[in-house]
Every structure is written in structure tokens, then in C-alpha cells.
CSV table of C-alpha atoms and ligand atoms in Angstrom, one decimal:
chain,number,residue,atom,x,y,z
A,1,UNK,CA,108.5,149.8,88.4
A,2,UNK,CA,108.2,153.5,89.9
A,3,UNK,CA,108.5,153.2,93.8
A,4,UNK,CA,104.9,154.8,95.7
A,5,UNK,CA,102.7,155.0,98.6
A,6,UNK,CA,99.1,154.1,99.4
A,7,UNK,CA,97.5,154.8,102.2
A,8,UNK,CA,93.4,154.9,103.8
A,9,UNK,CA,92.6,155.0,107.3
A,10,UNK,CA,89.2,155.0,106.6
A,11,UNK,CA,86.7,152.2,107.9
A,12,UNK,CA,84.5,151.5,105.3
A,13,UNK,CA,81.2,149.6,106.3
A,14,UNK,CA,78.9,149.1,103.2
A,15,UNK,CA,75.6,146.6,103.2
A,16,UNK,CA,71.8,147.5,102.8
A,17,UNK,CA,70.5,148.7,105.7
A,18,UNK,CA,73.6,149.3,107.3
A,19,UNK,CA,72.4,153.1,108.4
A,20,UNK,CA,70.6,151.3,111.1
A,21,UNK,CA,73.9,150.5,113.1
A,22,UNK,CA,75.7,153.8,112.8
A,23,UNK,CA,75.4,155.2,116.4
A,24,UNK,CA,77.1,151.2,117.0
A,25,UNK,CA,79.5,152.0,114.3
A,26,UNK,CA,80.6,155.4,116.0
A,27,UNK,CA,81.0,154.0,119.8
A,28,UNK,CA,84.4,152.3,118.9
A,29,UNK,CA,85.4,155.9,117.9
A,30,UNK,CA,85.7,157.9,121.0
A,31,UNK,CA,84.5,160.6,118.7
A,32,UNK,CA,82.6,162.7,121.8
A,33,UNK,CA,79.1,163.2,122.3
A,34,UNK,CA,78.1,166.4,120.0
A,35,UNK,CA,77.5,165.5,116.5
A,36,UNK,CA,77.1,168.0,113.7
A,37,UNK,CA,75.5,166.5,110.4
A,38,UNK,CA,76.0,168.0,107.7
A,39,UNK,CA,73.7,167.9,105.0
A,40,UNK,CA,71.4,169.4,101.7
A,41,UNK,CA,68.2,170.5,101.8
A,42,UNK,CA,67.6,168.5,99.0
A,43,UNK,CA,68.6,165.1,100.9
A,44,UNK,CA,66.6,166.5,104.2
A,45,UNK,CA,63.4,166.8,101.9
A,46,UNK,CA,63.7,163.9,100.4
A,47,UNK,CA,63.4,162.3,104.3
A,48,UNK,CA,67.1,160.3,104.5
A,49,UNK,CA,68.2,162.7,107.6
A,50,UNK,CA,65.3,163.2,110.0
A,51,UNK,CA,65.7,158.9,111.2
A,52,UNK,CA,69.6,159.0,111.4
A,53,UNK,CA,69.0,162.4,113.6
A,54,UNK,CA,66.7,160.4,115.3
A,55,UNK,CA,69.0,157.7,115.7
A,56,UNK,CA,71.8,159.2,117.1
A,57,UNK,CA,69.6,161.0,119.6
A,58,UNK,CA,68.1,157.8,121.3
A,59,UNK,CA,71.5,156.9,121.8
A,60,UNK,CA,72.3,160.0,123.7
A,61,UNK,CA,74.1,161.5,120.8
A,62,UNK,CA,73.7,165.6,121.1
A,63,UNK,CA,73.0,166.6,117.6
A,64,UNK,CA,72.6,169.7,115.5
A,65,UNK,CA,72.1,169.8,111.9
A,66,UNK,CA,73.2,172.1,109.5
A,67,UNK,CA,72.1,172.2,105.5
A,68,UNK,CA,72.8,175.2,103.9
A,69,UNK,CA,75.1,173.5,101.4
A,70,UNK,CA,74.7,174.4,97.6
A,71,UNK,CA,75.0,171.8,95.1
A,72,UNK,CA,78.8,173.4,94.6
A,73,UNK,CA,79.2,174.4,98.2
A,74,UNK,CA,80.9,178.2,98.8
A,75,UNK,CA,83.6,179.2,101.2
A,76,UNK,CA,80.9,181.2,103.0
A,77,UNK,CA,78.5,178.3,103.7
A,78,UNK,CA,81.3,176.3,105.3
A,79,UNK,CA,82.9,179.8,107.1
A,80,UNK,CA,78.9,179.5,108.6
A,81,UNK,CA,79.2,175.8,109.4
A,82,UNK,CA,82.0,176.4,111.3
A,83,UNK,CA,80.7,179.1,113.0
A,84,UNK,CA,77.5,176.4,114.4
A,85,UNK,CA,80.3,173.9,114.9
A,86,UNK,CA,81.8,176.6,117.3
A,87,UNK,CA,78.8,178.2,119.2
A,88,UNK,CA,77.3,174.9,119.7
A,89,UNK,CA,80.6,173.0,120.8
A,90,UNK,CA,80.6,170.1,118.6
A,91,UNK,CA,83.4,167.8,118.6
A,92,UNK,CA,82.9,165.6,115.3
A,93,UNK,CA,81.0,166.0,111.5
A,94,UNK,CA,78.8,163.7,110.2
A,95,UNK,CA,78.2,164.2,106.9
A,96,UNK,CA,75.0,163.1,105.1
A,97,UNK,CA,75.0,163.6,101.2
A,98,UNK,CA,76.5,163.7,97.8
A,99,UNK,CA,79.9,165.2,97.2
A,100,UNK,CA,78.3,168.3,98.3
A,101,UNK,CA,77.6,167.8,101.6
A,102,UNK,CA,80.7,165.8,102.4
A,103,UNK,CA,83.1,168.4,101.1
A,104,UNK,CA,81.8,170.9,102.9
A,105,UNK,CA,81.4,168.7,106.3
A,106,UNK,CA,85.3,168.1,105.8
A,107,UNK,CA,86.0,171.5,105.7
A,108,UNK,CA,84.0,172.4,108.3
A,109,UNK,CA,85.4,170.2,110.6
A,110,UNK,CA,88.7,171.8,109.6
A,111,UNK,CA,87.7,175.3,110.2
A,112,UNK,CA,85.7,174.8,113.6
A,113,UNK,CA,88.4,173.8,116.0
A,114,UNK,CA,91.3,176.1,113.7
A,115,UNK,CA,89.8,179.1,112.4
A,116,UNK,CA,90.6,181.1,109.0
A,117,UNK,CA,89.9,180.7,105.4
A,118,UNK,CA,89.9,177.8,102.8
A,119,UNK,CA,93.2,180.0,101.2
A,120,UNK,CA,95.2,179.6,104.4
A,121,UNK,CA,95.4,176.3,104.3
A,122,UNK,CA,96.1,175.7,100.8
A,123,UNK,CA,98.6,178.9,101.3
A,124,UNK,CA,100.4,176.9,104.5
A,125,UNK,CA,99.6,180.0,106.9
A,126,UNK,CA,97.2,177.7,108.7
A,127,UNK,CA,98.0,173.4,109.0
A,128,UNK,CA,96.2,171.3,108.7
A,129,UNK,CA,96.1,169.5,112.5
A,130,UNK,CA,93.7,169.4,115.6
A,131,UNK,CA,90.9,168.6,112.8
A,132,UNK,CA,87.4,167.1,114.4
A,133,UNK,CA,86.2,163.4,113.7
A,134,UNK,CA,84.9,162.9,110.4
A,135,UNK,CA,82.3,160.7,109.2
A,136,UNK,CA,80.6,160.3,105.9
A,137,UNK,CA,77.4,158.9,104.8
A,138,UNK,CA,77.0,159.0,100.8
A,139,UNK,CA,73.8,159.3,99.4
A,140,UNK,CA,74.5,159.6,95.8
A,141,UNK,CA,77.1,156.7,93.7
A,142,UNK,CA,79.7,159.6,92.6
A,143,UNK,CA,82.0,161.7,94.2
A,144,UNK,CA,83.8,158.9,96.3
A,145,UNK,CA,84.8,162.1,98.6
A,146,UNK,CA,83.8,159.1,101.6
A,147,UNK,CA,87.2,157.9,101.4
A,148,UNK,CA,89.7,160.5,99.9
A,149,UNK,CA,91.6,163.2,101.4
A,150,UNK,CA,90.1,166.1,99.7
A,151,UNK,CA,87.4,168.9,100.0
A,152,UNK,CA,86.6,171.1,96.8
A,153,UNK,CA,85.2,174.2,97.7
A,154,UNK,CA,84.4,177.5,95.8
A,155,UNK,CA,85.9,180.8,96.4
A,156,UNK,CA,82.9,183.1,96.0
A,157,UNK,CA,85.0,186.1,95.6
A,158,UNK,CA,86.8,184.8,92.9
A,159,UNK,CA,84.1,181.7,91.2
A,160,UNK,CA,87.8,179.8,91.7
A,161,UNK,CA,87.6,175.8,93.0
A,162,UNK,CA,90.2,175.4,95.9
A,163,UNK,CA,91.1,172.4,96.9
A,164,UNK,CA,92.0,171.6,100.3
A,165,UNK,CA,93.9,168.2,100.7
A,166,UNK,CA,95.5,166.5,103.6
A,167,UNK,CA,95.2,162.8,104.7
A,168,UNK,CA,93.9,163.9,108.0
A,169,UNK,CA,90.7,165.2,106.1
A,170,UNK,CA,90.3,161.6,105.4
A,171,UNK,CA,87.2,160.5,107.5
A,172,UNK,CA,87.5,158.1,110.0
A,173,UNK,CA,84.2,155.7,109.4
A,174,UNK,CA,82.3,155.5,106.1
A,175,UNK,CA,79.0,153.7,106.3
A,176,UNK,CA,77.8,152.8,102.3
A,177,UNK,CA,74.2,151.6,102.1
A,178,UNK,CA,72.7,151.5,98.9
A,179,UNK,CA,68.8,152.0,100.1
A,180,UNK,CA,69.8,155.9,100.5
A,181,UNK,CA,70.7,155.8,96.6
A,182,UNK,CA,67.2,154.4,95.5
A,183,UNK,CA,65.8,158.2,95.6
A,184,UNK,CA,68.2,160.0,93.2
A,185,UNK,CA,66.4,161.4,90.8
A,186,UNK,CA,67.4,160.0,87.2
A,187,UNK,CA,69.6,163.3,86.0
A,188,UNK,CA,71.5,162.9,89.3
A,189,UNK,CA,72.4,159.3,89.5
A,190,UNK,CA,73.7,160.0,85.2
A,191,UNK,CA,75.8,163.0,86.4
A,192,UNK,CA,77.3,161.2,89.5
A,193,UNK,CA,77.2,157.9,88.1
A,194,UNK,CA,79.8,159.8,85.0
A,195,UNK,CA,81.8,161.5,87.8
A,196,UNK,CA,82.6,158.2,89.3
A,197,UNK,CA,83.7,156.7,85.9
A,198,UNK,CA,85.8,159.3,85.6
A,199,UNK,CA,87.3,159.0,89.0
A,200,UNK,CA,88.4,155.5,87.8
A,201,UNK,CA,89.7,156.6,84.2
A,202,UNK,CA,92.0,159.6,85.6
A,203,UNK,CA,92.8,157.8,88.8
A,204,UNK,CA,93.7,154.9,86.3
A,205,UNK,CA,95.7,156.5,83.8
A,206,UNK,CA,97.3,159.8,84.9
A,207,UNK,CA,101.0,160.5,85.3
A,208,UNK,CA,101.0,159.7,89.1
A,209,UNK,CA,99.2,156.5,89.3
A,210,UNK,CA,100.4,153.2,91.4
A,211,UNK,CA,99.6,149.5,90.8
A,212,UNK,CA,96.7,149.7,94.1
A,213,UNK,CA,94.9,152.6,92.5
A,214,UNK,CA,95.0,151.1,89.0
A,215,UNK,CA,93.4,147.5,90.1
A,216,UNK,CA,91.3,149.9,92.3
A,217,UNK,CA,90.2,151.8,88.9
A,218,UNK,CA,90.2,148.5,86.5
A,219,UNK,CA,87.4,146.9,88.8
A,220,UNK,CA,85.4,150.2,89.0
A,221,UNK,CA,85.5,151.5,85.5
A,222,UNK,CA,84.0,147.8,84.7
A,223,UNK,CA,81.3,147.6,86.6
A,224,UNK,CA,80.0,151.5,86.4
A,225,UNK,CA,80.0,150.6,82.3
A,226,UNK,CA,77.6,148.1,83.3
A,227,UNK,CA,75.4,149.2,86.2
A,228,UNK,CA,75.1,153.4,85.5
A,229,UNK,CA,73.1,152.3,82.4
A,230,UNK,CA,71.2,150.0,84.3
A,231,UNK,CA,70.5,151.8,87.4
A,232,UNK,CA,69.3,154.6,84.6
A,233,UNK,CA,67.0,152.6,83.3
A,234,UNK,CA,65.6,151.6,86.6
A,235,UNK,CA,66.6,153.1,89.6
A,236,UNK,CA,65.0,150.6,91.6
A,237,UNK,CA,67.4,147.8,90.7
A,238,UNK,CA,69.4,146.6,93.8
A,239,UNK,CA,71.3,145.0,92.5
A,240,UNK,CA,73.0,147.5,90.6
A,241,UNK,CA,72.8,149.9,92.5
A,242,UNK,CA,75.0,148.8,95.0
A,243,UNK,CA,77.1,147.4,92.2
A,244,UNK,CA,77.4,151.4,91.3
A,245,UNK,CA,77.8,152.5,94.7
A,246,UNK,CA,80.7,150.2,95.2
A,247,UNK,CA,82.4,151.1,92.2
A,248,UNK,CA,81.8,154.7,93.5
A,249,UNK,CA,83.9,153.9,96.3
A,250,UNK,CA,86.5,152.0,94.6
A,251,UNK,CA,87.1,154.9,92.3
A,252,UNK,CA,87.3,157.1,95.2
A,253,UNK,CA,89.9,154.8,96.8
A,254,UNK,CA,91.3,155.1,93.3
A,255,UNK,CA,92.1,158.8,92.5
A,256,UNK,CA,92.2,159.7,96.2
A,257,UNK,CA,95.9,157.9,96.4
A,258,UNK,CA,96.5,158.8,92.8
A,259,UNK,CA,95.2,162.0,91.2
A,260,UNK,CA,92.7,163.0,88.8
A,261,UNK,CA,94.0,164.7,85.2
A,262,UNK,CA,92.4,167.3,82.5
A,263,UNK,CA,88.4,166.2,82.7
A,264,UNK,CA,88.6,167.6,86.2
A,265,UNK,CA,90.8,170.5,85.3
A,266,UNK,CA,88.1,171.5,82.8
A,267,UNK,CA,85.1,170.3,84.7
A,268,UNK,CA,85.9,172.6,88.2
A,269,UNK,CA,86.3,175.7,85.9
A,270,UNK,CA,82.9,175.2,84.3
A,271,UNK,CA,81.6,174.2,87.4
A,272,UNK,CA,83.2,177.2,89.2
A,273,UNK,CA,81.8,179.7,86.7
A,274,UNK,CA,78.6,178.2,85.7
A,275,UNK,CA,77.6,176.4,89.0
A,276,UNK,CA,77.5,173.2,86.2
A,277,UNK,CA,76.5,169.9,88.4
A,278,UNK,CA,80.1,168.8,88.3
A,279,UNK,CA,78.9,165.5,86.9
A,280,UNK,CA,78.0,167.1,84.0
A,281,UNK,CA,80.6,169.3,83.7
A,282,UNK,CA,82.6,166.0,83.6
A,283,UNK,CA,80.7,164.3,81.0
A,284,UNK,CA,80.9,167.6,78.3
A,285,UNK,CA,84.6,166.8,78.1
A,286,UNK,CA,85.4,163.1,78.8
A,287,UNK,CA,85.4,162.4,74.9
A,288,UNK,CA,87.3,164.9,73.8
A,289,UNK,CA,89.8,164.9,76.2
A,290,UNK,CA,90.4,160.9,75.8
A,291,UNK,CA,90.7,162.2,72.1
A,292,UNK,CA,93.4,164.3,73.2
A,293,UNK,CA,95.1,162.3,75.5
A,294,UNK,CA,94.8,158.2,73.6
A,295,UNK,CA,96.5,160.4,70.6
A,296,UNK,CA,100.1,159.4,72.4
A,297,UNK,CA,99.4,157.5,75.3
A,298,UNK,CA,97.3,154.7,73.3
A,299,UNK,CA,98.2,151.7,74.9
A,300,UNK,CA,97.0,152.8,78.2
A,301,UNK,CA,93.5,154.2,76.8
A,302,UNK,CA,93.5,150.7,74.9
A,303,UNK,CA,93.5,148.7,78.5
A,304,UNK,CA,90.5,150.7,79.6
A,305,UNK,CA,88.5,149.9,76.6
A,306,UNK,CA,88.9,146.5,77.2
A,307,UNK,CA,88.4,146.9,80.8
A,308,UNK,CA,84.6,148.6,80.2
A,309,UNK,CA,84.7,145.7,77.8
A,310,UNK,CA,83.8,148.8,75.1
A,311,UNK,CA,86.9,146.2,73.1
A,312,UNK,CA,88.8,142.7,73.5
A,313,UNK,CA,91.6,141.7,72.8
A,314,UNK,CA,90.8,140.9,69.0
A,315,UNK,CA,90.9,144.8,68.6
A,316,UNK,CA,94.8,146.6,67.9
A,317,UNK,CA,95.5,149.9,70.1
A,318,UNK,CA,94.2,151.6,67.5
A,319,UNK,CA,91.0,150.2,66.9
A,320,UNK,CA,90.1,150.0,70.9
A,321,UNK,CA,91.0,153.5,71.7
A,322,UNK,CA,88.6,154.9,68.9
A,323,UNK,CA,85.9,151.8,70.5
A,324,UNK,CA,86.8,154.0,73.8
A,325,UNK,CA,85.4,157.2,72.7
A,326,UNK,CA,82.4,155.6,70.8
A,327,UNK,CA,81.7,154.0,73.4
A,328,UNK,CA,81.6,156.6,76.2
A,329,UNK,CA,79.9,159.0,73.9
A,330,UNK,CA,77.3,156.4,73.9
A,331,UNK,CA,77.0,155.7,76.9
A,332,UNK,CA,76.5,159.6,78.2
A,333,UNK,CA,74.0,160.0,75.0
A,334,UNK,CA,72.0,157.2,77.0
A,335,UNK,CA,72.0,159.1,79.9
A,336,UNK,CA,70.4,162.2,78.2
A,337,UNK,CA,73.1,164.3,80.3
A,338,UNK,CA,73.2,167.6,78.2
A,339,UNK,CA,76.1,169.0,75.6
A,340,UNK,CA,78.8,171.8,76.7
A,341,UNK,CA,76.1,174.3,74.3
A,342,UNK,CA,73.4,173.1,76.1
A,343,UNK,CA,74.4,173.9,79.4
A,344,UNK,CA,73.0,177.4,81.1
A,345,UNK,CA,75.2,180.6,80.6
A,346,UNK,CA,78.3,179.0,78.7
A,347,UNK,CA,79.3,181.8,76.4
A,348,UNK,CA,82.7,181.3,73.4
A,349,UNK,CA,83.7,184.3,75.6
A,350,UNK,CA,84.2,182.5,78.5
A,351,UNK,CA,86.3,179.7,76.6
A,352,UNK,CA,89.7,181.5,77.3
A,353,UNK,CA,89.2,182.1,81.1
A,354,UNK,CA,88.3,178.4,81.2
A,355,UNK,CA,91.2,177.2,79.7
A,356,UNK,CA,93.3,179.2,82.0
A,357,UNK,CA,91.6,178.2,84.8
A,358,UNK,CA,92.0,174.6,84.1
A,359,UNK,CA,95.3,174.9,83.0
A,360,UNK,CA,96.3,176.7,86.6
A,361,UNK,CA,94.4,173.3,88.2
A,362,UNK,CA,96.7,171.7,90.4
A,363,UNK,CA,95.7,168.5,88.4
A,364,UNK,CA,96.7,169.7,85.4
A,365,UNK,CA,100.9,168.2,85.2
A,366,UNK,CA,99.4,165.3,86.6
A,367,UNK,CA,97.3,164.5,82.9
A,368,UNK,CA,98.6,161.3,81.0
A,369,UNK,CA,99.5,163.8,78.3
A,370,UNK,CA,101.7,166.7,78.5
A,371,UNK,CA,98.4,169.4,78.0
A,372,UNK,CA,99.2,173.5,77.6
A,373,UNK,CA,96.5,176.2,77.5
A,374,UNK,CA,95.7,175.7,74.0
A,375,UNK,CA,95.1,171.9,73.9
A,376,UNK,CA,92.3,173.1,76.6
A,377,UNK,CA,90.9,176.0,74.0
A,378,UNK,CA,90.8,173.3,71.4
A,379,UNK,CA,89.0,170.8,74.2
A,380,UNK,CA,86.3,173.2,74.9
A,381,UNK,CA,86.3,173.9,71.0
A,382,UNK,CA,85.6,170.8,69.8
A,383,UNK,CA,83.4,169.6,73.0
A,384,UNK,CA,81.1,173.3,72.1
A,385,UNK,CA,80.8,172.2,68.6
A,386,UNK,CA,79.2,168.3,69.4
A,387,UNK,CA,76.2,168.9,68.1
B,10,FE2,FE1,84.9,164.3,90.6
């Protein structure tokens, strides 16, 4: 057995309804008076913000919102979140939203109270202390970002994803309640719900897993096999919606003491180019990158067939591997998410940068599978050509 570490400070508090007690939740905290939420416009339309604003006001909470977050939030929209956090002297982030809003509400509260760039703190000219009080409320079953310790944001200069990562971005308090998810529109709850699986599946199997992370990933790869399709089919389901929305957290407990691997690699240079919901970007290259990857490392892709229950243990290596593939291309045909040549601007041009970019990924040496710049050309190859 390799020797490693696992660690979450985070308090998670997940039940239906449970938005109701967050100014409780915060009081054991000590996390100051002056809250900034951080948010989308698309979740503030939708009507989720307005009564926890509300909320944290009649407690005597002094609140400011801010929601000019893009669905792949830009170092400039969190430079101008930290500004607000500054001028109006706010001493903690609450963030309400999908991976979105909750990446850029970590970064914020990193570059309020220090100051600079994204780059200097992945560079080490800036550290990564002093940060304010996080909190995150998810409103989408994906990203997981409630309960790891990293923020992906996107250069605007350069399209690149930078990824800034330090267990003290970590938040403090994440309060789960399913009710938020029941407004997702269908296309979002697919590209999140995929996003989560393949939290689980990387966090699972790549180079750097550990024994917490993989029960972690077992249990959440299971159940999202199960409950994406049915919360697609009827998004009004309770019951599986909060069966997805705790898998999304278990596969965020997952990768975030583990890594994720190649699906990412590819998936933040797409997204980073294209502005591709990163869901989606996900789901163009799962199969073809499991193809890649069970090639060698077999056994392992067997045990995840057999834990989406895609095969049992009547099937050899072999034949549960292939099931694998099958099986996931199935299930992301059900969710009518679109092909790599269906997507908007993604040009056989572009197929070399992407490559490079994913293969510069800090994820990258952590893939199951040794991977070089030309297994991704052959990815993005083969993904373009699924008809
Ligand atoms: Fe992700």
C-alpha cells in the first residue's frame, strides 16, 4: 500500500430545506458581519438569492451581492469582485451557484484581503494566507467545488485555465439542499450531472489516488449512473435529486484529495477556448479517453464498470471495460449533450493548440496512463469524428 494524506475541514450540512438555517449555520463561525455573496445572474433570475439575502439581513448580516460571474468566470470578473470586497469592507464570501460562482467567490476572497493576479499565486510571488471566510451554497449537482481546495479561473489575456489550489481555499461551511437544484434547466443538470461522474472516475482511477478518495468515488460513480438519468427524465424527482447532489459532493470529496486526469486536461482547453459549458466539454471526451486509458490499465476501468453496475462480475476485464465505454456513451446519448462537431466554433485547426494545452494541464502526469501530446491529437481525433 502507497502511504497518503486526506484531509477536509469543511462542514458539510446537506437536508431539504436546510437554506432556511444558514444565518444559524454561520453564527458558530465567527465569520464577521459583512457578507459578500457571490453569485450568477442566471441563479438571481431564477429567484434562489433574493430570500437567502433576505435572510442574512434580518439577522443583522450586512450584505452586498455581486453577479457578474460568466458561466467560465474570467480573471477580470474576480479582479472586480475583489475590488467590491475591498471598497465595501467585507470580511467573508458566500457563494451561491454552480461551479461558477463558487470558483470565482474563492478567488475572490483570496484577492480581497491580498491583492494581485490569479498568476501570482500560482507563480508563488503572492501566498496564499490571510484568505476571508468562505462559504458555499451549490445550486447545480456538479462541480463539487463546495468541498475542494481549488478555483479554476480563465486568463482572459491568454483563453488559458489557471488553477489556483491551496487547502485554505477550502470553505469553511457547505450547506447542500437539494430544493435549489429542482430549477436547473434539463441541458444543465446533463452537463453537471457528467462533470460529477467524471469527478468520481478520475478521482477514482488516476495515478495519485488513496483508499478514502477511491470508496469516496465507488459510492458516487454508482449512484450518478442511476439518478443523472433519472433526474433527466424528471427533474422533479426528490428523491434523486438529492441522490445526485450527494454524489456531487462525494465526488468532490473525491478528486479534491486526489486529482483529476486527461478528461479535464482536454475539457479546460476546450472550455478555455470555446467558452464550452465545461460539463460538456467533459462528456465529448470521457469515451475516448477511457478508450485510451482501459487499453493498459484494464483492471481498474473493469472495477468501475462494475461499480456503475454497466458489468458484474460474470464479465472478464475485457468484456467490462468495452461494457464501460458502451455504457457511458449511452448514457451521455440519453442526455442529448452535443458531440465535440457539434459544439460552437471548434475548428480541426484548433486541434493542435488543444492538445498542447491539455498536455501543459497540471493534471496531465497525474492520468492512469502515461498520455503525450499525440495520444491527445488522436483523443480529439477520434472524439471529432463520433458521428
Ligand atoms: Fe470538473
Amino acid at each position: 500500500m502507497d502511504n497518503f494524506s486526506y484531509y477536509c475541514n469543511t462542514r458539510i450540512e446537506m437536508g431539504a430545506g436546510k437554506i432556511d438555517q444558514l444565518p444559524e449555520l454561520l453564527k458558530p463561525l465567527q465569520i464577521g458581519r459583512s457578507i459578500l455573496v457571490v453569485s450568477d445572474p442566471g441563479v438571481v433570475r431564477v429567484g434562489l438569492v433574493q430570500p437567502i439575502l433576505d435572510k442574512l439581513r434580518e439577522a443583522g448580516y450586512r450584505v452586498e451581492l455581486f453577479d457578474a460571474v460568466s458561466p467560465n468566470p474570467r480573471d477580470t470578473e474576480c479582479l472586480a469582485g475583489a475590488k467590491l470586497f475591498v471598497e465595501q469592507r467585507m470580511e467573508a464570501v458566500v457563494a451561491i451557484g454552480g461551479g461558477s460562482a463558487m470558483d470565482t467567490g474563492k478567488a475572490i476572497a483570496l484577492l480581497g484581503p491580498n491583492g494581485g493576479v490569479p498568476l501570482d499565486y500560482i507563480e508563488g510571488t503572492l501566498s496564499y494566507t490571510n484568505i476571508a471566510p468562505i462559504v458555499c451554497v451549490p445550486t447545480t449537482a456538479g462541480t463539487g467545488a463546495e468541498v475542494t481546495r481549488s478555483s479554476v479561473i480563465t486568463e482572459s489575456s491568454t483563453h488559458r485555465k489557471l488553477t489556483l489550489k491551496h487547502a485554505a481555499l477550502r470553505p469553511l461551511l457547505a450547506v447542500l439542499d437539494p430544493r435549489l437544484t429542482f430549477t436547473v434547466p434539463k441541458s444543465v443538470t446533463a452537463a453537471t450531472g457528467v462533470d460529477a461522474l467524471v469527478h468520481a472516475m478520475e478521482g477514482y482511477s488516476c495515478k495519485v489516488t488513496n483508499p478514502i478518495s477511491q470508496a469516496l468515488g465507488a459510492r458516487a460513480m454508482g449512484t450518478i449512473a442511476s439518478a443523472l438519468p433519472a433526474v433527466f427524465r424528471d427533474g422533479h424527482d426528490e428523491k434523486a435529486r438529492f441522490a445526485l447532489l450527494e454524489s456531487s459532493l462525494l465526488a468532490g470529496l473525491c478528486f479534491g484529495s486526489s486529482d483529476v486526469a486527461a478528461v479535464h486536461c482536454l475539457a479546460e482547453a476546450l472550455g478555455g477556448l470555446y467558452d464550452t459549458p465545461h460539463g460538456v466539454a467533459n462528456s465529448v471526451f470521457l469515451p475516448y479517453v477511457l478508450q485510451f486509458n482501459a487499453l493498459t490499465e484494464t483492471a481498474i476501468h473493469a472495477e468501475m464498470a462494475r461499480h456503475m453496475r454497466f458489468a458484474d462480475a460474470s464479465d472478464s476485464d475485457e468484456q467490462a471495460t468495452a461494457k464501460l465505454i458502451r455504457g457511458v456513451k449511452e448514457l451521455t446519448c440519453g442526455l442529448e449533450i452535443p458531440k465535440l462537431r457539434e459544439l460552437p466554433g471548434v475548428q480541426r485547426e484548433d486541434f493542435e493548440k488543444i492538445a498542447e494545452l491539455a498536455y501543459c494541464n497540471n493534471s496531465t502526469p497525474s492520468n492512469v496512463r502515461a498520455i503525450g501530446r499525440d495520444d491527445y491529437l488522436e483523443i480529439i481525433e477520434q472524439a471529432f469524428e463520433d458521428q
